[in-house]
mmCIF file with all atom_site columns, C-alpha atoms in Angstrom:
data_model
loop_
_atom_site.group_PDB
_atom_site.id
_atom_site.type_symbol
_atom_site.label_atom_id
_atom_site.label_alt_id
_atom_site.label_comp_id
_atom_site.label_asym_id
_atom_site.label_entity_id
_atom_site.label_seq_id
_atom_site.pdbx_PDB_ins_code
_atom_site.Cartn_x
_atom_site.Cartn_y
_atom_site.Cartn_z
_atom_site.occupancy
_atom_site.B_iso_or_equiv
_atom_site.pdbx_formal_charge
_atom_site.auth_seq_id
_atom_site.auth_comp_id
_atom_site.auth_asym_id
_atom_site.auth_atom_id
_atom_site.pdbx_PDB_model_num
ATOM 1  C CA . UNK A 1 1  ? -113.247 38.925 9.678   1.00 81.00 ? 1  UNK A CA 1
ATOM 2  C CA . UNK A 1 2  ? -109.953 41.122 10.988  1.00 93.00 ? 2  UNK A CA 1
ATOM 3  C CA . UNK A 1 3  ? -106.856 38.826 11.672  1.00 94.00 ? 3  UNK A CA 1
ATOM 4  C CA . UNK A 1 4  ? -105.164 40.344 14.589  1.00 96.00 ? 4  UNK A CA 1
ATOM 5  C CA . UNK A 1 5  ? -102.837 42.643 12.813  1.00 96.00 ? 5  UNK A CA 1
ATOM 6  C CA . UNK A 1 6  ? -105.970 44.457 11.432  1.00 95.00 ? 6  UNK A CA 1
ATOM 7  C CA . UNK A 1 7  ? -107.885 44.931 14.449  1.00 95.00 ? 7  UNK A CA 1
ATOM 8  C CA . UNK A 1 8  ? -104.570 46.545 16.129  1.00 96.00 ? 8  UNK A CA 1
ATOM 9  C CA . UNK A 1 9  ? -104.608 49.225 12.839  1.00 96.00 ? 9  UNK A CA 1
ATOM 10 C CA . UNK A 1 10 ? -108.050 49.393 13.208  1.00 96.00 ? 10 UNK A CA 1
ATOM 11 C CA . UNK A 1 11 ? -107.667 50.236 17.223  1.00 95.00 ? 11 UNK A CA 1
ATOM 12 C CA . UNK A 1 12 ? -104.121 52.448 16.723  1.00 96.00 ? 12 UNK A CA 1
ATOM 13 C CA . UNK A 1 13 ? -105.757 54.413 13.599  1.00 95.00 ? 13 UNK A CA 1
ATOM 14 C CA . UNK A 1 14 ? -109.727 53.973 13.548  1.00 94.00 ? 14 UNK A CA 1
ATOM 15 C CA . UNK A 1 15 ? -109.806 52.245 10.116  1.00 96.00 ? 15 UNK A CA 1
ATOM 16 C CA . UNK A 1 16 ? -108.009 49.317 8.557   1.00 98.00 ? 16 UNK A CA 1
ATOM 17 C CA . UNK A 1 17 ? -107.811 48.822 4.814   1.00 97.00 ? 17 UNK A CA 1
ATOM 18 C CA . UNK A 1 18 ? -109.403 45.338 3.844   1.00 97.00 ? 18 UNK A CA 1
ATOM 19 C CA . UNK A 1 19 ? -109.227 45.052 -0.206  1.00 96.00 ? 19 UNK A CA 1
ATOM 20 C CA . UNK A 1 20 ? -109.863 46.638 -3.309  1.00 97.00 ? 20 UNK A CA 1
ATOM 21 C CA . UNK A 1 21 ? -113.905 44.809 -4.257  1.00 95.00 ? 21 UNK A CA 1
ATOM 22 C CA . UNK A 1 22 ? -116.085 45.424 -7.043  1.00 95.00 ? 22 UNK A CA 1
ATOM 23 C CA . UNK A 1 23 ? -119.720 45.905 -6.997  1.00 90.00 ? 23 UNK A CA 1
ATOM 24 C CA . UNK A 1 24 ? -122.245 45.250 -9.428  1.00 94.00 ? 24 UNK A CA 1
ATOM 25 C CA . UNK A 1 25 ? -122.636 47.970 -12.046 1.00 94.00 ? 25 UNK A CA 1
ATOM 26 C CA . UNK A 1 26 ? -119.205 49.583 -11.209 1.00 92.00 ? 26 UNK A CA 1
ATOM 27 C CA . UNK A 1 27 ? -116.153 49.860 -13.426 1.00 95.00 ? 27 UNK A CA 1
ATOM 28 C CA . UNK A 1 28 ? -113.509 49.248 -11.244 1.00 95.00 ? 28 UNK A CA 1
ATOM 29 C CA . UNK A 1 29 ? -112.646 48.368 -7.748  1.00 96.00 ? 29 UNK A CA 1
ATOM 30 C CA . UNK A 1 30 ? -112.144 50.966 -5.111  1.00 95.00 ? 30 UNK A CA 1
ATOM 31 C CA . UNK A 1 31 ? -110.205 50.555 -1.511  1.00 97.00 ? 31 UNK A CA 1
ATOM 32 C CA . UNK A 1 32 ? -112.693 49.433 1.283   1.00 97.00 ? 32 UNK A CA 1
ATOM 33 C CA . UNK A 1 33 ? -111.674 50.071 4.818   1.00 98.00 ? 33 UNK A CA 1
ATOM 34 C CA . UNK A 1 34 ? -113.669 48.016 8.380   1.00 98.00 ? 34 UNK A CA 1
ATOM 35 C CA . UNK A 1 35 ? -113.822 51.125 10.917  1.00 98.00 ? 35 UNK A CA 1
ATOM 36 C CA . UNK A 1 36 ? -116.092 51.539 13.913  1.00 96.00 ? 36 UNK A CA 1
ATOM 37 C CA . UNK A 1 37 ? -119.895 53.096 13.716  1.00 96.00 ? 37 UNK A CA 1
ATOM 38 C CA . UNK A 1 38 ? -120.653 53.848 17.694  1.00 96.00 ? 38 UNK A CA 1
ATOM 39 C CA . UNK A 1 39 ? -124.284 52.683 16.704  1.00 96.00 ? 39 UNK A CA 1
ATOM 40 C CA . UNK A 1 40 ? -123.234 48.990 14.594  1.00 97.00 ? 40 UNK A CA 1
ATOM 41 C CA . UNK A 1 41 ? -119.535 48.092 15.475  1.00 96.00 ? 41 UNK A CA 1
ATOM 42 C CA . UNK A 1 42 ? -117.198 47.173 12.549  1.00 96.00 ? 42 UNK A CA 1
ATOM 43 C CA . UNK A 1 43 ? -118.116 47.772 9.474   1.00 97.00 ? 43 UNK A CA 1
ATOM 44 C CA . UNK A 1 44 ? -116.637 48.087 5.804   1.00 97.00 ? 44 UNK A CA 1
ATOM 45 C CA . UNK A 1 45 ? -116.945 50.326 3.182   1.00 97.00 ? 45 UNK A CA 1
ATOM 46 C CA . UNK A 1 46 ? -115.697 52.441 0.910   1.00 96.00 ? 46 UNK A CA 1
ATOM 47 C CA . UNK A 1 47 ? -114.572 56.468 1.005   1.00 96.00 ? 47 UNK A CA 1
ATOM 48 C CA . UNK A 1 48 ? -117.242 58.698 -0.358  1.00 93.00 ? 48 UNK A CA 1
ATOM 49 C CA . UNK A 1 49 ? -116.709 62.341 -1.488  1.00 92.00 ? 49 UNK A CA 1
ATOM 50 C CA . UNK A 1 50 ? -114.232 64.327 -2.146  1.00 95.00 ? 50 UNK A CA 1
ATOM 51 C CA . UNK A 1 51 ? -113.241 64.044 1.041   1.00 94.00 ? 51 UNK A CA 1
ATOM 52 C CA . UNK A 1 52 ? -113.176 60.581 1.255   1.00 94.00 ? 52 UNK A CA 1
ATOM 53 C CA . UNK A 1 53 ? -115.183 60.072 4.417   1.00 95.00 ? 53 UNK A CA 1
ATOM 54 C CA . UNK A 1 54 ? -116.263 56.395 5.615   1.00 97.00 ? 54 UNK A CA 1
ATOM 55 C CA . UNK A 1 55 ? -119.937 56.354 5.753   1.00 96.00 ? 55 UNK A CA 1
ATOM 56 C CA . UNK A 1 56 ? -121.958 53.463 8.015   1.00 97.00 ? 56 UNK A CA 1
ATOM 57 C CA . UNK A 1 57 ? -123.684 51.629 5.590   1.00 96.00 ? 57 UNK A CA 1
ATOM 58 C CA . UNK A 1 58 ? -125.954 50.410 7.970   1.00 97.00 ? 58 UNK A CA 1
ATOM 59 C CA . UNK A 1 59 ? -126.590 53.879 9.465   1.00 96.00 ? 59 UNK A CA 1
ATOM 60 C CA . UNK A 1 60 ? -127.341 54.886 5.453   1.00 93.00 ? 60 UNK A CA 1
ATOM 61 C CA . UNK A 1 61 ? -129.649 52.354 5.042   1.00 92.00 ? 61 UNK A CA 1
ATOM 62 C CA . UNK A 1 62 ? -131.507 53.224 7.681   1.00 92.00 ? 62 UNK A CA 1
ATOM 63 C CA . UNK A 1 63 ? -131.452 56.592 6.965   1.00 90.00 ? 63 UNK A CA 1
ATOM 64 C CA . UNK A 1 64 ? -133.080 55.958 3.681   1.00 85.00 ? 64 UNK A CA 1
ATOM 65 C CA . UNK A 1 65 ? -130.038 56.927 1.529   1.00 63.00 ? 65 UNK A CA 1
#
């Protein structure tokens, strides 16, 4: 959930950082950021690539990746 100050960033800029989280099998943490998918709202994740883009992990899912 985005306290008020967060959904403003998120609004102004188009992605709000949330925490560093770990997932099973990783290392380390990396920086997750909530953003907005036009097709599921706000969601979080983390940058992927090289060019660090924020991927839909709903939209991914669905995809099959």
């Amino acid at each position: 959930m985005l306290n008020l100050w967060q959904r403003f960033k998120l609004w102004a800029s188009g992605q709000v950082y949330v925490g560093h989280r770990t997932r099973p099998g990783w290392s380390g943490s990396l920086p997750f950021y909530a953003f907005q998918c036009p097709v599921h709202g706000i969601v979080e994740n983390y940058p992927h690539g090289y060019s660090r883009r924020l991927d839909c992990p709903l939209c991914q899912e669905e995809a099959g990746g």
